[in-house]
CSV table of C-alpha atoms in Angstrom, one decimal:
chain,number,residue,atom,x,y,z
A,1,MET,CA,-40.5,170.1,-70.8
A,2,LYS,CA,-41.1,166.3,-70.7
A,3,LEU,CA,-44.5,164.4,-70.8
A,4,PHE,CA,-44.8,161.0,-69.3
A,5,ILE,CA,-47.6,159.0,-70.8
A,6,PRO,CA,-48.6,155.6,-69.5
A,7,ARG,CA,-47.6,153.0,-72.2
A,8,SER,CA,-50.8,151.0,-71.8
A,9,GLU,CA,-52.9,154.2,-72.4
A,10,LEU,CA,-50.9,155.2,-75.4
A,11,LYS,CA,-51.3,151.7,-76.8
A,12,GLU,CA,-55.1,151.9,-76.4
A,13,ALA,CA,-55.2,155.3,-78.0
A,14,LEU,CA,-53.2,154.4,-81.1
A,15,ALA,CA,-55.3,151.3,-81.6
A,16,GLY,CA,-58.3,153.5,-82.1
A,17,LEU,CA,-56.6,156.4,-83.9
A,18,ALA,CA,-55.2,154.0,-86.5
A,19,LYS,CA,-58.8,153.4,-87.5
A,20,VAL,CA,-59.2,157.1,-88.3
A,21,VAL,CA,-55.8,158.2,-89.5
A,22,ASN,CA,-54.8,157.4,-93.0
A,23,GLN,CA,-51.1,156.6,-92.9
A,24,ARG,CA,-51.0,156.9,-96.8
A,25,ALA,CA,-52.9,160.2,-96.9
A,26,PRO,CA,-52.0,162.4,-99.8
A,27,VAL,CA,-51.7,165.3,-97.3
A,28,PRO,CA,-48.9,164.2,-94.9
A,29,ILE,CA,-50.3,166.1,-92.0
A,30,LEU,CA,-53.3,163.8,-92.0
A,31,SER,CA,-51.0,160.9,-91.2
A,32,CYS,CA,-50.1,162.5,-87.9
A,33,VAL,CA,-51.5,162.4,-84.4
A,34,ARG,CA,-52.0,165.7,-82.6
A,35,LEU,CA,-50.9,165.8,-79.0
A,36,ASP,CA,-52.3,168.6,-76.7
A,37,ALA,CA,-51.4,168.7,-73.1
A,38,GLU,CA,-52.7,171.1,-70.4
A,39,GLY,CA,-52.9,170.6,-66.7
A,40,GLN,CA,-53.2,166.9,-66.1
A,41,ALA,CA,-54.9,166.2,-69.4
A,42,VAL,CA,-53.2,164.9,-72.5
A,43,ARG,CA,-55.4,164.6,-75.6
A,44,LEU,CA,-54.4,162.6,-78.7
A,45,THR,CA,-56.3,163.4,-81.8
A,46,GLY,CA,-56.4,161.9,-85.3
A,47,THR,CA,-58.5,163.0,-88.3
A,48,SER,CA,-59.3,162.2,-91.9
A,49,ILE,CA,-61.3,165.5,-92.3
A,50,ASP,CA,-64.5,163.4,-92.6
A,51,GLN,CA,-64.0,161.9,-89.1
A,52,THR,CA,-62.1,162.8,-86.0
A,53,ALA,CA,-61.3,160.8,-82.9
A,54,THR,CA,-59.7,162.1,-79.6
A,55,TYR,CA,-58.5,160.0,-76.7
A,56,GLU,CA,-58.0,161.8,-73.4
A,57,ILE,CA,-55.4,160.6,-70.8
A,58,THR,CA,-55.0,161.9,-67.2
A,59,VAL,CA,-51.3,162.1,-66.3
A,60,ALA,CA,-49.9,162.1,-62.8
A,61,GLU,CA,-47.9,165.2,-63.0
A,62,PRO,CA,-49.5,168.5,-64.2
A,63,VAL,CA,-48.0,170.0,-67.3
A,64,PRO,CA,-46.1,173.3,-66.5
A,65,ALA,CA,-47.4,175.0,-69.6
A,66,PRO,CA,-49.8,174.1,-72.4
A,67,VAL,CA,-48.2,172.3,-75.3
A,68,SER,CA,-49.3,171.1,-78.8
A,69,VAL,CA,-47.4,169.1,-81.3
A,70,LEU,CA,-47.9,166.8,-84.3
A,71,ILE,CA,-46.3,163.4,-84.4
A,72,PRO,CA,-46.5,160.9,-87.3
A,73,LEU,CA,-48.6,157.9,-86.2
A,74,THR,CA,-46.1,155.4,-87.7
A,75,GLU,CA,-43.3,156.8,-85.4
A,76,LEU,CA,-45.5,156.3,-82.3
A,77,GLN,CA,-46.4,152.8,-83.4
A,78,SER,CA,-42.8,152.0,-84.0
A,79,VAL,CA,-41.8,153.1,-80.5
A,80,LEU,CA,-44.5,150.9,-78.9
A,81,LYS,CA,-43.4,147.8,-80.7
A,82,THR,CA,-40.3,147.5,-78.5
A,83,ALA,CA,-41.2,149.6,-75.5
A,84,GLN,CA,-41.3,147.8,-72.1
A,85,GLY,CA,-41.4,150.4,-69.4
A,86,PRO,CA,-44.6,151.8,-67.7
A,87,ASP,CA,-44.3,155.2,-69.4
A,88,ILE,CA,-43.4,156.7,-72.8
A,89,GLU,CA,-41.4,160.0,-72.5
A,90,ILE,CA,-42.2,162.7,-75.0
A,91,GLU,CA,-40.2,165.9,-75.1
A,92,PRO,CA,-41.4,168.5,-77.6
A,93,GLY,CA,-38.8,170.8,-79.2
A,94,LYS,CA,-38.9,173.6,-81.7
A,95,ASP,CA,-39.2,171.6,-84.9
A,96,SER,CA,-39.0,168.1,-83.6
A,97,VAL,CA,-40.0,165.8,-80.7
A,98,THR,CA,-37.9,163.3,-78.8
A,99,ILE,CA,-39.7,160.1,-77.9
A,100,THR,CA,-38.0,157.9,-75.3
A,101,ALA,CA,-39.0,154.4,-74.2
A,102,THR,CA,-37.5,151.8,-71.9
A,103,VAL,CA,-36.1,148.8,-73.9
A,104,ALA,CA,-34.2,146.0,-72.1
A,105,GLY,CA,-33.9,148.2,-69.0
A,106,GLN,CA,-32.4,151.2,-70.9
A,107,GLY,CA,-33.9,154.4,-72.1
A,108,ILE,CA,-33.8,154.5,-75.9
A,109,GLY,CA,-34.7,157.8,-77.5
A,110,ARG,CA,-35.5,158.9,-81.1
A,111,ARG,CA,-35.8,162.4,-82.5
A,112,VAL,CA,-38.7,162.9,-84.9
A,113,GLU,CA,-39.3,165.9,-87.1
A,114,THR,CA,-42.8,167.4,-86.6
A,115,PRO,CA,-45.0,169.2,-89.2
A,116,ASP,CA,-46.1,172.8,-88.6
A,117,LEU,CA,-49.2,172.9,-86.4
A,118,LYS,CA,-50.7,175.8,-88.4
A,119,ASP,CA,-51.5,173.3,-91.2
A,120,TRP,CA,-53.7,171.2,-89.0
A,121,PRO,CA,-57.3,171.3,-90.3
A,122,GLU,CA,-60.0,173.1,-88.5
A,123,MET,CA,-62.2,170.8,-86.5
A,124,ALA,CA,-66.0,170.6,-86.6
A,125,VAL,CA,-67.9,172.4,-83.9
A,126,PRO,CA,-68.7,169.8,-81.2
A,127,ALA,CA,-72.4,168.8,-81.0
A,128,GLU,CA,-74.2,168.5,-77.6
A,129,THR,CA,-74.4,164.9,-76.5
A,130,LYS,CA,-76.7,163.0,-74.2
A,131,PRO,CA,-76.6,159.5,-72.7
A,132,VAL,CA,-78.1,156.5,-74.6
A,133,GLU,CA,-79.2,153.2,-73.3
A,134,SER,CA,-76.6,150.6,-72.6
A,135,GLY,CA,-76.0,148.4,-75.6
A,136,PHE,CA,-76.4,151.1,-78.2
A,137,LEU,CA,-72.9,150.6,-79.6
A,138,ALA,CA,-73.3,146.9,-79.9
A,139,ILE,CA,-76.6,147.4,-81.8
A,140,LEU,CA,-75.0,149.9,-84.1
A,141,ARG,CA,-72.0,147.6,-84.8
A,142,GLN,CA,-74.4,144.8,-85.5
A,143,ALA,CA,-76.5,146.9,-87.9
A,144,LEU,CA,-73.4,148.1,-89.8
A,145,THR,CA,-72.7,144.4,-90.6
A,146,PHE,CA,-75.6,144.6,-93.1
A,147,ALA,CA,-74.6,148.0,-94.7
A,148,SER,CA,-73.1,148.1,-98.2
A,149,PRO,CA,-69.3,148.1,-98.4
A,150,ASP,CA,-69.4,150.1,-101.7
A,151,ASP,CA,-67.8,153.5,-101.4
A,152,SER,CA,-69.8,154.7,-104.4
A,153,ARG,CA,-73.1,154.2,-102.5
A,154,PRO,CA,-72.6,156.4,-99.4
A,155,LEU,CA,-76.3,156.3,-98.5
A,156,LEU,CA,-76.1,152.6,-98.2
A,157,LYS,CA,-72.6,152.4,-96.7
A,158,ALA,CA,-74.2,153.8,-93.5
A,159,ALA,CA,-76.7,153.2,-90.7
A,160,PHE,CA,-79.9,155.1,-90.5
A,161,LEU,CA,-80.8,156.3,-87.0
A,162,ASP,CA,-84.5,156.6,-87.3
A,163,VAL,CA,-86.2,158.6,-84.5
A,164,GLU,CA,-89.6,159.1,-86.2
A,165,ALA,CA,-91.5,156.4,-84.5
A,166,LYS,CA,-92.8,157.3,-81.0
A,167,SER,CA,-93.0,153.7,-79.9
A,168,GLY,CA,-89.3,153.2,-80.2
A,169,HIS,CA,-86.4,154.2,-82.4
A,170,ARG,CA,-84.6,152.0,-84.8
A,171,ILE,CA,-81.2,151.5,-86.4
A,172,VAL,CA,-81.5,150.5,-90.1
A,173,ALA,CA,-78.9,149.2,-92.6
A,174,THR,CA,-79.2,147.8,-96.1
A,175,ASP,CA,-76.9,146.9,-99.0
A,176,SER,CA,-79.9,146.7,-101.4
A,177,ARG,CA,-80.0,142.9,-101.2
A,178,ARG,CA,-80.9,142.6,-97.5
A,179,MET,CA,-82.1,144.9,-94.8
A,180,THR,CA,-81.9,144.9,-91.1
A,181,VAL,CA,-83.9,146.9,-88.6
A,182,LEU,CA,-82.9,146.7,-84.9
A,183,PRO,CA,-84.6,148.4,-81.9
A,184,CYS,CA,-82.3,150.7,-79.9
A,185,GLY,CA,-84.5,152.3,-77.3
A,186,ILE,CA,-85.1,156.1,-77.4
A,187,LEU,CA,-82.2,158.1,-78.9
A,188,PRO,CA,-81.5,161.6,-77.7
A,189,LEU,CA,-81.7,163.1,-81.3
A,190,ALA,CA,-84.0,165.8,-82.5
A,191,GLU,CA,-84.2,164.2,-86.0
A,192,SER,CA,-83.1,161.1,-87.8
A,193,VAL,CA,-79.5,161.0,-89.1
A,194,ILE,CA,-77.5,158.9,-91.5
A,195,VAL,CA,-74.2,157.8,-89.9
A,196,PRO,CA,-71.4,156.5,-92.2
A,197,SER,CA,-70.0,153.1,-91.7
A,198,THR,CA,-66.5,153.5,-90.4
A,199,LYS,CA,-63.8,151.2,-88.9
A,200,PHE,CA,-63.9,153.2,-85.7
A,201,LEU,CA,-67.7,152.7,-85.1
A,202,SER,CA,-67.3,149.0,-85.9
A,203,TRP,CA,-64.4,148.7,-83.4
A,204,THR,CA,-65.4,146.3,-80.6
A,205,LYS,CA,-63.0,147.9,-78.0
A,206,LEU,CA,-65.3,150.9,-77.6
A,207,GLU,CA,-66.8,150.3,-74.1
A,208,GLY,CA,-68.3,152.3,-71.3
A,209,GLU,CA,-71.0,154.9,-70.8
A,210,THR,CA,-72.0,156.3,-74.1
A,211,GLN,CA,-73.4,159.6,-75.2
A,212,ILE,CA,-74.4,160.7,-78.7
A,213,GLY,CA,-75.6,163.9,-80.4
A,214,ALA,CA,-75.9,165.4,-83.8
A,215,GLY,CA,-75.2,168.9,-85.1
A,216,LYS,CA,-75.0,170.5,-88.5
A,217,GLU,CA,-73.8,167.7,-90.7
A,218,THR,CA,-72.0,166.1,-87.8
A,219,PHE,CA,-72.6,163.0,-85.7
A,220,MET,CA,-70.9,163.0,-82.3
A,221,LEU,CA,-70.2,160.2,-79.9
A,222,ARG,CA,-68.5,160.1,-76.5
A,223,CYS,CA,-67.5,156.8,-74.9
A,224,GLY,CA,-65.2,156.5,-72.0
A,225,PRO,CA,-62.0,158.4,-72.8
A,226,TRP,CA,-63.0,158.7,-76.5
A,227,THR,CA,-64.7,161.6,-78.3
A,228,TYR,CA,-65.6,160.9,-82.0
A,229,SER,CA,-67.2,162.9,-84.7
A,230,ALA,CA,-68.1,162.0,-88.3
A,231,ARG,CA,-69.7,163.9,-91.1
A,232,THR,CA,-73.2,162.6,-91.6
A,233,VAL,CA,-74.3,161.4,-95.0
A,234,GLU,CA,-76.4,163.7,-97.0
A,235,GLY,CA,-79.6,162.5,-98.8
A,236,VAL,CA,-82.9,160.8,-98.2
A,237,TYR,CA,-82.6,157.3,-96.7
A,238,PRO,CA,-84.9,154.7,-98.4
A,239,ARG,CA,-88.3,154.3,-96.8
A,240,TRP,CA,-87.5,151.0,-95.2
A,241,SER,CA,-90.9,150.4,-93.6
A,242,GLN,CA,-92.5,150.2,-97.0
A,243,VAL,CA,-90.5,147.2,-98.1
A,244,VAL,CA,-90.9,145.0,-95.0
A,245,PRO,CA,-93.1,142.1,-96.2
A,246,ALA,CA,-96.2,140.9,-94.2
A,247,TYR,CA,-96.5,137.2,-94.8
A,248,GLY,CA,-99.1,136.3,-92.1
A,249,GLY,CA,-97.1,133.5,-90.6
A,250,ASP,CA,-98.4,130.6,-92.8
A,251,ARG,CA,-95.0,129.2,-93.3
A,252,THR,CA,-92.5,129.7,-90.6
A,253,LEU,CA,-89.2,128.3,-89.1
A,254,GLU,CA,-88.3,128.6,-85.5
A,255,LEU,CA,-84.6,128.0,-85.1
A,256,SER,CA,-83.4,126.8,-81.7
A,257,GLU,CA,-80.3,128.4,-80.2
A,258,ALA,CA,-78.4,125.1,-80.5
A,259,ASP,CA,-79.2,124.7,-84.2
A,260,ALA,CA,-78.3,128.4,-84.8
A,261,ALA,CA,-75.0,128.1,-83.1
A,262,MET,CA,-74.2,124.9,-85.1
A,263,LEU,CA,-75.1,126.6,-88.4
A,264,ILE,CA,-72.9,129.6,-87.6
A,265,LYS,CA,-70.0,127.2,-87.3
A,266,ALA,CA,-70.9,124.8,-90.1
A,267,LEU,CA,-72.1,126.9,-93.0
A,268,PRO,CA,-68.7,128.1,-94.2
A,269,GLY,CA,-67.5,124.5,-94.4
A,270,LEU,CA,-70.3,123.1,-96.6
A,271,PRO,CA,-69.2,122.2,-100.2
A,272,MET,CA,-69.6,124.9,-102.9
A,273,TYR,CA,-70.4,125.0,-106.5
A,274,ASP,CA,-67.7,126.7,-108.6
A,275,ASN,CA,-70.1,129.1,-110.1
A,276,SER,CA,-72.2,129.7,-107.0
A,277,GLN,CA,-69.9,129.6,-104.0
A,278,GLU,CA,-72.3,131.2,-101.6
A,279,ALA,CA,-75.4,129.1,-102.2
A,280,VAL,CA,-77.0,126.6,-99.8
A,281,VAL,CA,-80.6,125.3,-99.7
A,282,LEU,CA,-82.9,125.3,-96.7
A,283,ARG,CA,-85.4,122.4,-97.0
A,284,MET,CA,-88.4,121.8,-94.7
A,285,GLU,CA,-90.2,118.5,-95.3
A,286,GLY,CA,-92.3,116.5,-92.9
A,287,ASN,CA,-90.7,116.8,-89.4
A,288,ALA,CA,-87.3,117.5,-90.8
A,289,VAL,CA,-85.4,120.7,-91.4
A,290,ARG,CA,-82.2,120.5,-93.3
A,291,VAL,CA,-79.6,122.9,-94.8
A,292,PHE,CA,-77.6,121.3,-97.7
A,293,SER,CA,-75.3,121.9,-100.6
A,294,ARG,CA,-73.3,119.9,-103.1
A,295,GLN,CA,-70.0,120.4,-104.8
A,296,ASP,CA,-71.4,119.8,-108.3
A,297,SER,CA,-74.4,118.2,-110.0
A,298,LYS,CA,-72.9,114.7,-109.8
A,299,SER,CA,-71.9,114.9,-106.1
A,300,PRO,CA,-74.2,113.7,-103.3
A,301,GLU,CA,-75.8,116.3,-101.0
A,302,SER,CA,-74.0,117.3,-97.9
A,303,ALA,CA,-76.7,118.1,-95.4
A,304,ILE,CA,-77.0,119.5,-91.9
A,305,ARG,CA,-80.1,118.4,-90.0
A,306,LEU,CA,-81.5,120.9,-87.6
A,307,GLU,CA,-82.7,118.5,-84.8
A,308,SER,CA,-84.4,120.9,-82.4
A,309,SER,CA,-85.9,123.5,-84.8
A,310,GLN,CA,-89.6,123.6,-85.7
A,311,HIS,CA,-91.3,124.6,-88.9
A,312,GLU,CA,-95.0,125.1,-89.9
A,313,GLY,CA,-96.6,125.1,-93.3
A,314,LYS,CA,-98.3,122.8,-95.8
A,315,GLY,CA,-96.1,120.5,-97.9
A,316,ALA,CA,-92.4,120.3,-98.5
A,317,PHE,CA,-90.6,123.6,-99.1
A,318,SER,CA,-87.1,124.5,-100.3
A,319,ILE,CA,-85.4,127.9,-100.7
A,320,GLY,CA,-81.9,128.9,-101.9
A,321,LEU,CA,-79.9,131.1,-99.6
A,322,ASN,CA,-76.7,133.1,-99.6
A,323,ARG,CA,-74.9,131.3,-96.8
A,324,GLU,CA,-72.9,134.3,-95.6
A,325,PHE,CA,-76.0,136.5,-95.5
A,326,PHE,CA,-77.9,133.8,-93.6
A,327,ARG,CA,-75.0,133.3,-91.2
A,328,GLU,CA,-74.6,137.0,-90.4
A,329,ALA,CA,-78.4,137.1,-89.7
A,330,LEU,CA,-78.0,134.2,-87.3
A,331,GLN,CA,-75.0,136.0,-85.6
A,332,ALA,CA,-77.3,139.0,-85.2
A,333,GLY,CA,-79.8,136.9,-83.3
A,334,PHE,CA,-82.6,136.3,-85.8
A,335,ARG,CA,-84.3,133.1,-84.9
A,336,HIS,CA,-88.0,133.3,-86.2
A,337,TRP,CA,-88.3,133.2,-90.0
A,338,GLU,CA,-91.3,133.6,-92.3
A,339,PHE,CA,-91.5,132.6,-96.0
A,340,GLN,CA,-93.9,133.2,-98.8
A,341,ASP,CA,-92.4,131.2,-101.7
A,342,ALA,CA,-89.0,130.1,-103.1
A,343,VAL,CA,-88.3,133.4,-104.8
A,344,SER,CA,-89.6,136.0,-102.3
A,345,PRO,CA,-87.4,137.6,-99.5
A,346,LEU,CA,-87.2,135.9,-96.2
A,347,LEU,CA,-88.5,137.8,-93.2
A,348,GLY,CA,-86.5,137.3,-90.0
A,349,ARG,CA,-87.3,138.4,-86.5
A,350,LEU,CA,-85.4,138.1,-83.2
A,351,SER,CA,-88.4,136.1,-81.9
A,352,LYS,CA,-92.0,135.3,-82.9
A,353,ASP,CA,-93.3,138.3,-80.9
A,354,ASP,CA,-90.7,140.8,-82.1
């Protein structure tokens, strides 16, 4: 029995599955993609135990009988590197699978040995999912930018989907040096969950109508042809609302869109101290707002003047910033900034009324 899978669909599937499957996994079976075919549906699944992704393809010709087989991800990727035809032909055998692709007008096949299907790990029970407002995935991806990258801090290498507030739910992320809270509409969750930061959830190619849900220790997402589940993070998330400062708006900076766009481009190119490569200084004085740095104590300042931004507050004011943190906040859309003094945290909002 032969399966004919559209090459474009297989390419899209492998791009996402590669973000879940560990090709260097200590257990070889976890470096494989599971193919299940029945009727006109072909499902490609990858797992790392803690997370699982499935891509479903509708094929033109119904499958005569259900079939399941494991194929190493690297073998499928290798075939796609040179394949040119519209379809990839997959023919499962007893202990192997033959993959054939068109190259230079000719069908080139390769035989690949397949692991025993009985060793495939048991999957988590799917949780019920319900639709979320459009833009949820973009907000989640943006929040994950501010999560910790440290594997030893799973509570912080995550996003907190907070559904406690009746006025609107929030997605929260922190790395202990900065924290971001983004509105996300009303989420269809019975209780708040901590979702791990993964390459798949940060993938910008996830598009389409989205549904989410949460079951016992599992977060579930459906988006277009994708179904994704991840083990939620255990523990109590920090009480983020208690650390948000209330400065009263005595000293503020309103960044224009033009100045914010210019800073996003220019900040990485400002000179850097050898012992403080990330530092820049934001200075507000008179009618001028500038961001500057210098290469060393003897070098002149290299300054960017923010021509169309406005600040309020008495006297001159300067504050040192981590340029990358500030840049990522600008990329997330934060334009209204409040300050207390040169050593207290900045408070950013999307707008003055946010």
